[in-house]
mmCIF file of C-alpha atoms and ligand atoms in Angstrom:
data_model
loop_
_atom_site.group_PDB
_atom_site.id
_atom_site.type_symbol
_atom_site.label_atom_id
_atom_site.label_comp_id
_atom_site.label_asym_id
_atom_site.label_seq_id
_atom_site.Cartn_x
_atom_site.Cartn_y
_atom_site.Cartn_z
ATOM 1 C CA MET A 8 -7.844 -15.606 -16.557
ATOM 2 C CA ARG A 9 -7.720 -12.924 -19.228
ATOM 3 C CA LEU A 10 -4.342 -11.168 -19.466
ATOM 4 C CA VAL A 11 -4.518 -7.734 -21.106
ATOM 5 C CA THR A 12 -2.274 -4.715 -21.628
ATOM 6 C CA GLN A 13 -4.665 -2.242 -23.304
ATOM 7 C CA VAL A 14 -7.230 0.032 -21.669
ATOM 8 C CA SER A 15 -9.682 -0.846 -24.489
ATOM 9 C CA GLU A 16 -9.446 -4.545 -23.508
ATOM 10 C CA VAL A 17 -10.335 -3.669 -19.908
ATOM 11 C CA HIS A 18 -13.326 -1.717 -21.210
ATOM 12 C CA GLU A 19 -14.491 -4.760 -23.226
ATOM 13 C CA PHE A 20 -14.326 -6.909 -20.099
ATOM 14 C CA ILE A 21 -16.171 -4.297 -18.037
ATOM 15 C CA ASP A 22 -18.883 -4.049 -20.721
ATOM 16 C CA GLU A 23 -19.411 -7.823 -20.398
ATOM 17 C CA CYS A 24 -19.576 -7.504 -16.590
ATOM 18 C CA ARG A 25 -22.258 -4.803 -16.955
ATOM 19 C CA VAL A 26 -24.371 -7.040 -19.206
ATOM 20 C CA GLN A 27 -24.043 -9.870 -16.679
ATOM 21 C CA LYS A 28 -24.717 -7.412 -13.823
ATOM 22 C CA SER A 29 -21.528 -8.683 -12.149
ATOM 23 C CA THR A 30 -19.950 -6.811 -9.256
ATOM 24 C CA VAL A 31 -16.269 -6.007 -9.829
ATOM 25 C CA GLY A 32 -13.440 -5.826 -7.277
ATOM 26 C CA LEU A 33 -10.135 -4.128 -8.101
ATOM 27 C CA VAL A 34 -6.699 -4.823 -6.599
ATOM 28 C CA PRO A 35 -4.004 -2.427 -7.870
ATOM 29 C CA THR A 36 -0.383 -3.549 -7.352
ATOM 30 C CA MET A 37 3.140 -2.932 -8.605
ATOM 31 C CA GLY A 38 3.751 -6.677 -8.914
ATOM 32 C CA PHE A 39 6.455 -8.947 -7.456
ATOM 33 C CA LEU A 40 3.534 -10.440 -5.620
ATOM 34 C CA HIS A 41 3.671 -11.797 -2.091
ATOM 35 C CA GLU A 42 1.064 -12.986 0.407
ATOM 36 C CA GLY A 43 0.167 -9.388 1.299
ATOM 37 C CA HIS A 44 -0.993 -8.817 -2.270
ATOM 38 C CA THR A 45 -2.666 -12.207 -2.558
ATOM 39 C CA SER A 46 -4.622 -11.646 0.677
ATOM 40 C CA LEU A 47 -6.195 -8.596 -0.996
ATOM 41 C CA MET A 48 -6.969 -10.613 -4.131
ATOM 42 C CA GLN A 49 -8.523 -13.461 -2.141
ATOM 43 C CA ARG A 50 -10.755 -11.051 -0.252
ATOM 44 C CA ALA A 51 -11.760 -9.344 -3.508
ATOM 45 C CA GLY A 52 -12.591 -12.774 -4.951
ATOM 46 C CA LYS A 53 -14.881 -13.565 -2.013
ATOM 47 C CA GLU A 54 -16.698 -10.222 -2.066
ATOM 48 C CA ASN A 55 -17.215 -9.688 -5.825
ATOM 49 C CA ASP A 56 -18.470 -11.640 -8.850
ATOM 50 C CA LYS A 57 -15.378 -10.649 -10.867
ATOM 51 C CA THR A 58 -11.908 -9.651 -9.712
ATOM 52 C CA ILE A 59 -9.478 -7.461 -11.619
ATOM 53 C CA ALA A 60 -5.839 -7.139 -10.555
ATOM 54 C CA THR A 61 -3.386 -4.675 -12.044
ATOM 55 C CA ILE A 62 0.385 -4.748 -12.160
ATOM 56 C CA PHE A 63 1.934 -1.409 -13.020
ATOM 57 C CA VAL A 64 5.144 0.096 -11.663
ATOM 58 C CA ASN A 65 3.913 3.666 -11.810
ATOM 59 C CA PRO A 66 6.712 6.087 -12.744
ATOM 60 C CA LEU A 67 4.704 9.060 -11.423
ATOM 61 C CA GLN A 68 5.085 7.933 -7.834
ATOM 62 C CA PHE A 69 8.883 7.598 -7.936
ATOM 63 C CA ALA A 70 11.147 10.644 -7.622
ATOM 64 C CA ALA A 71 14.474 10.919 -9.445
ATOM 65 C CA GLY A 72 17.049 8.788 -7.626
ATOM 66 C CA GLU A 73 14.461 6.366 -6.188
ATOM 67 C CA ASP A 74 14.239 2.692 -7.164
ATOM 68 C CA LEU A 75 11.996 2.891 -10.265
ATOM 69 C CA SER A 76 14.527 1.233 -12.585
ATOM 70 C CA SER A 77 15.540 -1.460 -10.089
ATOM 71 C CA TYR A 78 12.069 -2.177 -8.635
ATOM 72 C CA PRO A 79 11.822 -6.007 -8.371
ATOM 73 C CA GLN A 80 9.785 -7.741 -11.058
ATOM 74 C CA ASN A 81 8.761 -11.289 -11.926
ATOM 75 C CA LEU A 82 5.813 -11.049 -14.282
ATOM 76 C CA GLU A 83 5.662 -14.760 -15.187
ATOM 77 C CA LYS A 84 5.425 -15.827 -11.553
ATOM 78 C CA ASP A 85 2.894 -13.062 -10.847
ATOM 79 C CA ILE A 86 0.724 -14.228 -13.748
ATOM 80 C CA SER A 87 0.643 -17.824 -12.484
ATOM 81 C CA GLU A 88 -0.191 -16.645 -8.962
ATOM 82 C CA CYS A 89 -3.060 -14.486 -10.177
ATOM 83 C CA GLU A 90 -4.313 -17.406 -12.234
ATOM 84 C CA ALA A 91 -4.092 -19.778 -9.238
ATOM 85 C CA ILE A 92 -6.007 -17.323 -7.025
ATOM 86 C CA GLY A 93 -8.805 -17.027 -9.589
ATOM 87 C CA ILE A 94 -8.289 -13.457 -10.823
ATOM 88 C CA ASP A 95 -10.611 -12.929 -13.804
ATOM 89 C CA LEU A 96 -8.693 -10.155 -15.542
ATOM 90 C CA LEU A 97 -5.057 -9.139 -15.053
ATOM 91 C CA PHE A 98 -4.202 -5.724 -16.511
ATOM 92 C CA THR A 99 -0.483 -5.097 -17.039
ATOM 93 C CA PRO A 100 -0.232 -1.854 -19.013
ATOM 94 C CA SER A 101 2.992 -0.277 -20.218
ATOM 95 C CA SER A 102 3.856 3.282 -19.204
ATOM 96 C CA GLU A 103 3.045 4.337 -22.762
ATOM 97 C CA GLU A 104 -0.438 2.835 -22.448
ATOM 98 C CA MET A 105 -1.106 4.616 -19.153
ATOM 99 C CA TYR A 106 0.552 7.905 -20.112
ATOM 100 C CA SER A 107 0.358 8.149 -23.881
ATOM 101 C CA GLN A 108 0.611 11.952 -23.702
ATOM 102 C CA PRO A 109 2.631 13.916 -21.159
ATOM 103 C CA ILE A 110 0.261 14.037 -18.175
ATOM 104 C CA LEU A 111 -0.894 17.537 -17.241
ATOM 105 C CA THR A 112 -3.425 16.588 -14.580
ATOM 106 C CA SER A 113 -2.595 15.480 -11.059
ATOM 107 C CA VAL A 114 -4.556 14.758 -7.921
ATOM 108 C CA GLN A 115 -3.600 16.537 -4.694
ATOM 109 C CA ILE A 116 -5.029 15.676 -1.306
ATOM 110 C CA ASP A 117 -4.337 18.605 1.032
ATOM 111 C CA GLN A 118 -3.093 17.876 4.545
ATOM 112 C CA LEU A 119 -2.646 14.133 3.977
ATOM 113 C CA MET A 120 0.148 14.190 1.404
ATOM 114 C CA ASN A 121 2.942 16.252 2.888
ATOM 115 C CA SER A 122 3.603 14.668 6.275
ATOM 116 C CA LEU A 123 5.168 11.265 7.124
ATOM 117 C CA GLU A 124 6.048 9.523 3.817
ATOM 118 C CA GLY A 125 5.212 12.739 1.968
ATOM 119 C CA ALA A 126 7.887 14.651 3.901
ATOM 120 C CA SER A 127 10.584 12.323 2.575
ATOM 121 C CA ARG A 128 8.871 11.771 -0.795
ATOM 122 C CA PRO A 129 7.135 15.061 -1.733
ATOM 123 C CA THR A 130 5.721 13.938 -5.120
ATOM 124 C CA HIS A 131 4.905 10.355 -4.129
ATOM 125 C CA PHE A 132 1.253 10.568 -3.094
ATOM 126 C CA SER A 133 0.242 12.800 -5.943
ATOM 127 C CA GLY A 134 1.640 10.092 -8.253
ATOM 128 C CA VAL A 135 -0.209 7.367 -6.346
ATOM 129 C CA ALA A 136 -3.516 9.262 -6.250
ATOM 130 C CA THR A 137 -3.300 10.139 -9.934
ATOM 131 C CA VAL A 138 -2.692 6.573 -11.091
ATOM 132 C CA VAL A 139 -5.358 5.175 -8.763
ATOM 133 C CA ALA A 140 -7.838 7.777 -10.083
ATOM 134 C CA LYS A 141 -6.993 6.609 -13.616
ATOM 135 C CA LEU A 142 -7.462 2.957 -12.650
ATOM 136 C CA PHE A 143 -10.785 3.751 -10.943
ATOM 137 C CA ASN A 144 -11.943 5.480 -14.134
ATOM 138 C CA ILE A 145 -10.669 2.726 -16.450
ATOM 139 C CA VAL A 146 -12.246 -0.093 -14.415
ATOM 140 C CA GLY A 147 -15.136 1.533 -12.557
ATOM 141 C CA PRO A 148 -14.958 -1.073 -9.765
ATOM 142 C CA CYS A 149 -17.613 -1.509 -7.061
ATOM 143 C CA ASN A 150 -14.923 -2.276 -4.477
ATOM 144 C CA ALA A 151 -11.175 -1.576 -4.389
ATOM 145 C CA TYR A 152 -8.754 -3.220 -1.968
ATOM 146 C CA PHE A 153 -5.662 -1.638 -0.402
ATOM 147 C CA GLY A 154 -3.329 -2.798 2.369
ATOM 148 C CA GLU A 155 -3.126 -1.183 5.799
ATOM 149 C CA LYS A 156 0.615 -1.781 5.442
ATOM 150 C CA ASP A 157 0.613 1.489 3.461
ATOM 151 C CA TRP A 158 -1.572 3.297 5.992
ATOM 152 C CA GLN A 159 -1.057 6.834 4.693
ATOM 153 C CA GLN A 160 -1.733 5.658 1.130
ATOM 154 C CA LEU A 161 -4.999 4.081 2.304
ATOM 155 C CA GLN A 162 -6.090 7.392 3.887
ATOM 156 C CA VAL A 163 -5.048 9.352 0.780
ATOM 157 C CA ILE A 164 -7.035 7.069 -1.537
ATOM 158 C CA SER A 165 -10.108 6.851 0.730
ATOM 159 C CA THR A 166 -10.171 10.660 0.965
ATOM 160 C CA MET A 167 -9.710 11.106 -2.781
ATOM 161 C CA ALA A 168 -12.548 8.668 -3.519
ATOM 162 C CA ARG A 169 -14.832 10.471 -1.054
ATOM 163 C CA ASP A 170 -13.925 14.016 -2.151
ATOM 164 C CA LEU A 171 -14.147 13.320 -5.891
ATOM 165 C CA SER A 172 -17.286 11.137 -5.595
ATOM 166 C CA PHE A 173 -15.778 8.018 -7.130
ATOM 167 C CA ARG A 174 -18.473 5.365 -7.081
ATOM 168 C CA VAL A 175 -16.253 2.808 -5.357
ATOM 169 C CA LYS A 176 -15.939 1.452 -1.853
ATOM 170 C CA VAL A 177 -12.284 1.685 -0.740
ATOM 171 C CA LEU A 178 -11.525 -1.178 1.624
ATOM 172 C CA GLY A 179 -8.473 -1.533 3.874
ATOM 173 C CA CYS A 180 -7.039 -4.994 4.545
ATOM 174 C CA PRO A 181 -4.807 -6.042 7.465
ATOM 175 C CA THR A 182 -1.022 -6.183 7.077
ATOM 176 C CA VAL A 183 0.321 -9.654 6.327
ATOM 177 C CA ARG A 184 3.564 -10.413 8.178
ATOM 178 C CA GLN A 185 6.205 -13.103 8.288
ATOM 179 C CA SER A 186 6.282 -15.223 11.449
ATOM 180 C CA ASP A 187 8.904 -12.939 13.061
ATOM 181 C CA GLY A 188 6.677 -9.884 12.541
ATOM 182 C CA LEU A 189 8.322 -8.321 9.478
ATOM 183 C CA ALA A 190 5.628 -6.861 7.213
ATOM 184 C CA LEU A 191 5.754 -8.433 3.753
ATOM 185 C CA SER A 192 6.978 -5.986 1.125
ATOM 186 C CA SER A 193 8.331 -6.343 -2.393
ATOM 187 C CA ARG A 194 11.250 -4.185 -1.207
ATOM 188 C CA ASN A 195 12.275 -6.853 1.356
ATOM 189 C CA ALA A 196 13.975 -8.458 -1.675
ATOM 190 C CA TYR A 197 16.669 -5.772 -1.361
ATOM 191 C CA LEU A 198 17.703 -7.021 2.117
ATOM 192 C CA SER A 199 20.797 -9.144 2.798
ATOM 193 C CA LEU A 200 20.401 -11.946 5.359
ATOM 194 C CA GLU A 201 21.787 -9.714 8.149
ATOM 195 C CA GLU A 202 19.631 -6.762 7.135
ATOM 196 C CA ARG A 203 16.594 -9.033 6.988
ATOM 197 C CA LYS A 204 17.170 -9.988 10.647
ATOM 198 C CA ALA A 205 17.758 -6.368 11.666
ATOM 199 C CA ALA A 206 14.564 -5.268 9.857
ATOM 200 C CA THR A 207 12.437 -7.032 12.509
ATOM 201 C CA ALA A 208 13.283 -4.048 14.759
ATOM 202 C CA LEU A 209 10.454 -2.114 13.069
ATOM 203 C CA SER A 210 7.625 -4.492 13.964
ATOM 204 C CA ARG A 211 9.246 -5.370 17.313
ATOM 205 C CA SER A 212 9.363 -1.718 18.358
ATOM 206 C CA LEU A 213 5.702 -1.274 17.321
ATOM 207 C CA GLN A 214 4.699 -4.343 19.314
ATOM 208 C CA ILE A 215 6.553 -3.139 22.435
ATOM 209 C CA ALA A 216 4.899 0.272 22.014
ATOM 210 C CA SER A 217 1.479 -1.385 21.692
ATOM 211 C CA GLU A 218 2.023 -3.409 24.859
ATOM 212 C CA ASN A 219 2.981 -0.247 26.744
ATOM 213 C CA VAL A 220 -0.085 1.602 25.467
ATOM 214 C CA GLN A 221 -2.294 -1.329 26.424
ATOM 215 C CA ALA A 222 -0.673 -1.269 29.890
ATOM 216 C CA GLY A 223 -1.854 2.343 30.257
ATOM 217 C CA GLU A 224 0.853 4.630 28.828
ATOM 218 C CA THR A 225 -0.808 7.426 26.850
ATOM 219 C CA SER A 226 2.041 9.908 26.329
ATOM 220 C CA ALA A 227 3.090 10.005 22.670
ATOM 221 C CA VAL A 228 6.490 11.453 23.667
ATOM 222 C CA VAL A 229 7.198 8.495 25.969
ATOM 223 C CA ILE A 230 6.053 5.876 23.458
ATOM 224 C CA LYS A 231 7.998 7.497 20.619
ATOM 225 C CA SER A 232 11.205 7.616 22.645
ATOM 226 C CA GLN A 233 10.817 3.904 23.515
ATOM 227 C CA ILE A 234 10.542 3.145 19.801
ATOM 228 C CA VAL A 235 13.555 5.322 18.986
ATOM 229 C CA ASP A 236 15.601 3.466 21.652
ATOM 230 C CA GLU A 237 14.591 0.064 20.291
ATOM 231 C CA ILE A 238 15.473 1.053 16.718
ATOM 232 C CA THR A 239 18.728 2.764 17.664
ATOM 233 C CA ASP A 240 19.914 -0.511 19.224
ATOM 234 C CA GLU A 241 19.905 -2.047 15.719
ATOM 235 C CA ALA A 242 23.044 -0.762 13.978
ATOM 236 C CA LEU A 243 21.838 -1.729 10.491
ATOM 237 C CA VAL A 244 18.577 0.216 10.816
ATOM 238 C CA THR A 245 18.426 4.010 10.401
ATOM 239 C CA LEU A 246 15.170 5.546 11.587
ATOM 240 C CA ASP A 247 13.596 8.091 9.244
ATOM 241 C CA TYR A 248 10.570 8.944 11.399
ATOM 242 C CA VAL A 249 8.259 7.630 14.070
ATOM 243 C CA GLU A 250 4.973 9.495 14.456
ATOM 244 C CA ILE A 251 1.786 8.981 16.432
ATOM 245 C CA VAL A 252 -1.283 10.363 14.693
ATOM 246 C CA GLU A 253 -5.051 10.249 14.664
ATOM 247 C CA GLY A 254 -5.558 7.395 12.204
ATOM 248 C CA SER A 255 -7.710 8.973 9.511
ATOM 249 C CA SER A 256 -6.725 12.680 9.589
ATOM 250 C CA LEU A 257 -3.029 11.822 10.187
ATOM 251 C CA ILE A 258 -2.846 14.770 12.595
ATOM 252 C CA THR A 259 -0.092 14.354 15.193
ATOM 253 C CA ILE A 260 -1.379 13.736 18.720
ATOM 254 C CA ASP A 261 0.233 14.138 22.157
ATOM 255 C CA GLN A 262 -2.129 11.859 24.056
ATOM 256 C CA ILE A 263 -2.793 8.384 22.689
ATOM 257 C CA SER A 264 -6.410 7.241 22.586
ATOM 258 C CA LYS A 265 -8.600 4.905 20.513
ATOM 259 C CA GLY A 266 -8.197 5.585 16.793
ATOM 260 C CA ALA A 267 -4.490 6.418 17.121
ATOM 261 C CA ARG A 268 -1.952 4.969 14.705
ATOM 262 C CA ILE A 269 1.808 4.682 15.161
ATOM 263 C CA LEU A 270 3.770 4.929 11.914
ATOM 264 C CA ILE A 271 7.427 4.276 11.334
ATOM 265 C CA ALA A 272 9.864 4.445 8.403
ATOM 266 C CA ALA A 273 13.484 3.344 8.368
ATOM 267 C CA LYS A 274 16.309 2.633 5.986
ATOM 268 C CA VAL A 275 17.775 -0.877 6.157
ATOM 269 C CA GLY A 276 20.621 -1.243 3.667
ATOM 270 C CA LYS A 277 19.228 0.153 0.435
ATOM 271 C CA ALA A 278 15.631 -0.667 1.334
ATOM 272 C CA ARG A 279 13.329 1.989 2.763
ATOM 273 C CA LEU A 280 10.790 0.130 4.894
ATOM 274 C CA ILE A 281 7.569 1.349 6.473
ATOM 275 C CA ASP A 282 5.260 -0.165 9.051
ATOM 276 C CA ASN A 283 2.418 0.928 11.324
ATOM 277 C CA VAL A 284 0.137 -0.321 14.043
ATOM 278 C CA ASP A 285 -3.069 0.357 15.916
ATOM 279 C CA PRO A 286 -1.513 0.370 19.418
ATOM 280 C CA TYR A 287 -4.707 -1.015 20.981
ATOM 281 C CA PHE A 288 -4.495 -4.004 18.675
ATOM 282 C CA GLY A 289 -0.750 -4.546 18.265
ATOM 283 C CA ILE A 290 1.192 -6.624 15.756
ATOM 284 C CA LYS A 291 -0.747 -9.831 15.327
HETATM 285 P P1 AMP B 12 2.435 -2.470 -3.924
HETATM 286 O O1 AMP B 12 2.622 -3.532 -4.969
HETATM 287 O O2 AMP B 12 3.554 -2.407 -2.936
HETATM 288 O O3 AMP B 12 2.058 -1.134 -4.502
HETATM 289 O O4 AMP B 12 1.181 -2.936 -3.074
HETATM 290 C C1 AMP B 12 -0.062 -3.178 -3.665
HETATM 291 C C2 AMP B 12 -1.112 -3.289 -2.584
HETATM 292 O O5 AMP B 12 -0.762 -4.344 -1.694
HETATM 293 C C3 AMP B 12 -1.222 -2.009 -1.740
HETATM 294 O O6 AMP B 12 -2.579 -1.770 -1.440
HETATM 295 C C4 AMP B 12 -0.439 -2.374 -0.503
HETATM 296 O O7 AMP B 12 -0.831 -1.660 0.643
HETATM 297 C C5 AMP B 12 -0.775 -3.853 -0.371
HETATM 298 N N1 AMP B 12 0.236 -4.538 0.451
HETATM 299 C C6 AMP B 12 1.571 -4.495 0.294
HETATM 300 N N2 AMP B 12 2.178 -5.209 1.266
HETATM 301 C C7 AMP B 12 1.196 -5.691 2.060
HETATM 302 C C8 AMP B 12 1.174 -6.501 3.249
HETATM 303 N N3 AMP B 12 2.287 -6.961 3.812
HETATM 304 N N4 AMP B 12 -0.024 -6.803 3.788
HETATM 305 C C9 AMP B 12 -1.189 -6.348 3.220
HETATM 306 N N5 AMP B 12 -1.221 -5.592 2.107
HETATM 307 C C10 AMP B 12 -0.057 -5.260 1.533
#
């Protein structure tokens, strides 16, 4: 595996790939890798000749007061995992390398950025879209892999790629969970043992909701109130929002039908956790 920190080194690698006519898959991450990340990398490895992973804790997507400075990191372990998976190039730029000048350009995706996560984190998705646009331009991948765990992010990036004609296929990958249902997240590292147990309320409430939808309930109001009740029972979990939307437009719906997505965000201790489900599929 080649380990590089400079954009010019990525370009050299990409030039070699072009000569060899190799297809390239990209997996952007913020590191502190877990099986959610590695599932994306494994899929990229299967579907492309060469796989590039990136580790960059992107300051643009954190607001003042969020966890930028304390975001968990373990670069040495991440490097060995990428090597073990068979990543061909791991790009770990510094902030100075990514933003050598104050950045004046940003990417906005109307209608998708201000609801749900965007309501609590107004500058977040512009920061995400901007850094992903930069990575798409630096790498020029054929395929790029993102987790359904961050459902709104996946819609934001797919829409950006479509609207701005990036020559990349944006592919969503299923959420990887622990055996009790909790979605893997680097931020789970913030949880105490008690909070970790309480955090299962998120996936449990989504599973109960899915079972009720599959049993025939279609009212979003009813399903949402069942989720609120389930979460409220857990003293250590504070619900931020639960919303039921049409999955790709993220428009709120009253009647649940195929294509719907239920999204939830909650604070557990100092961790802000998110999860989501296709109610006709459930938490698997
Ligand atoms: P992050 O390092 O949190 O920015 O995540 C990097 C990529 O991994 C994003 O596309 C995430 O959606 C994806 N990801 C994070 N957690 C999971 C998970 N539990 N299952 C699948 N993908 C995930």
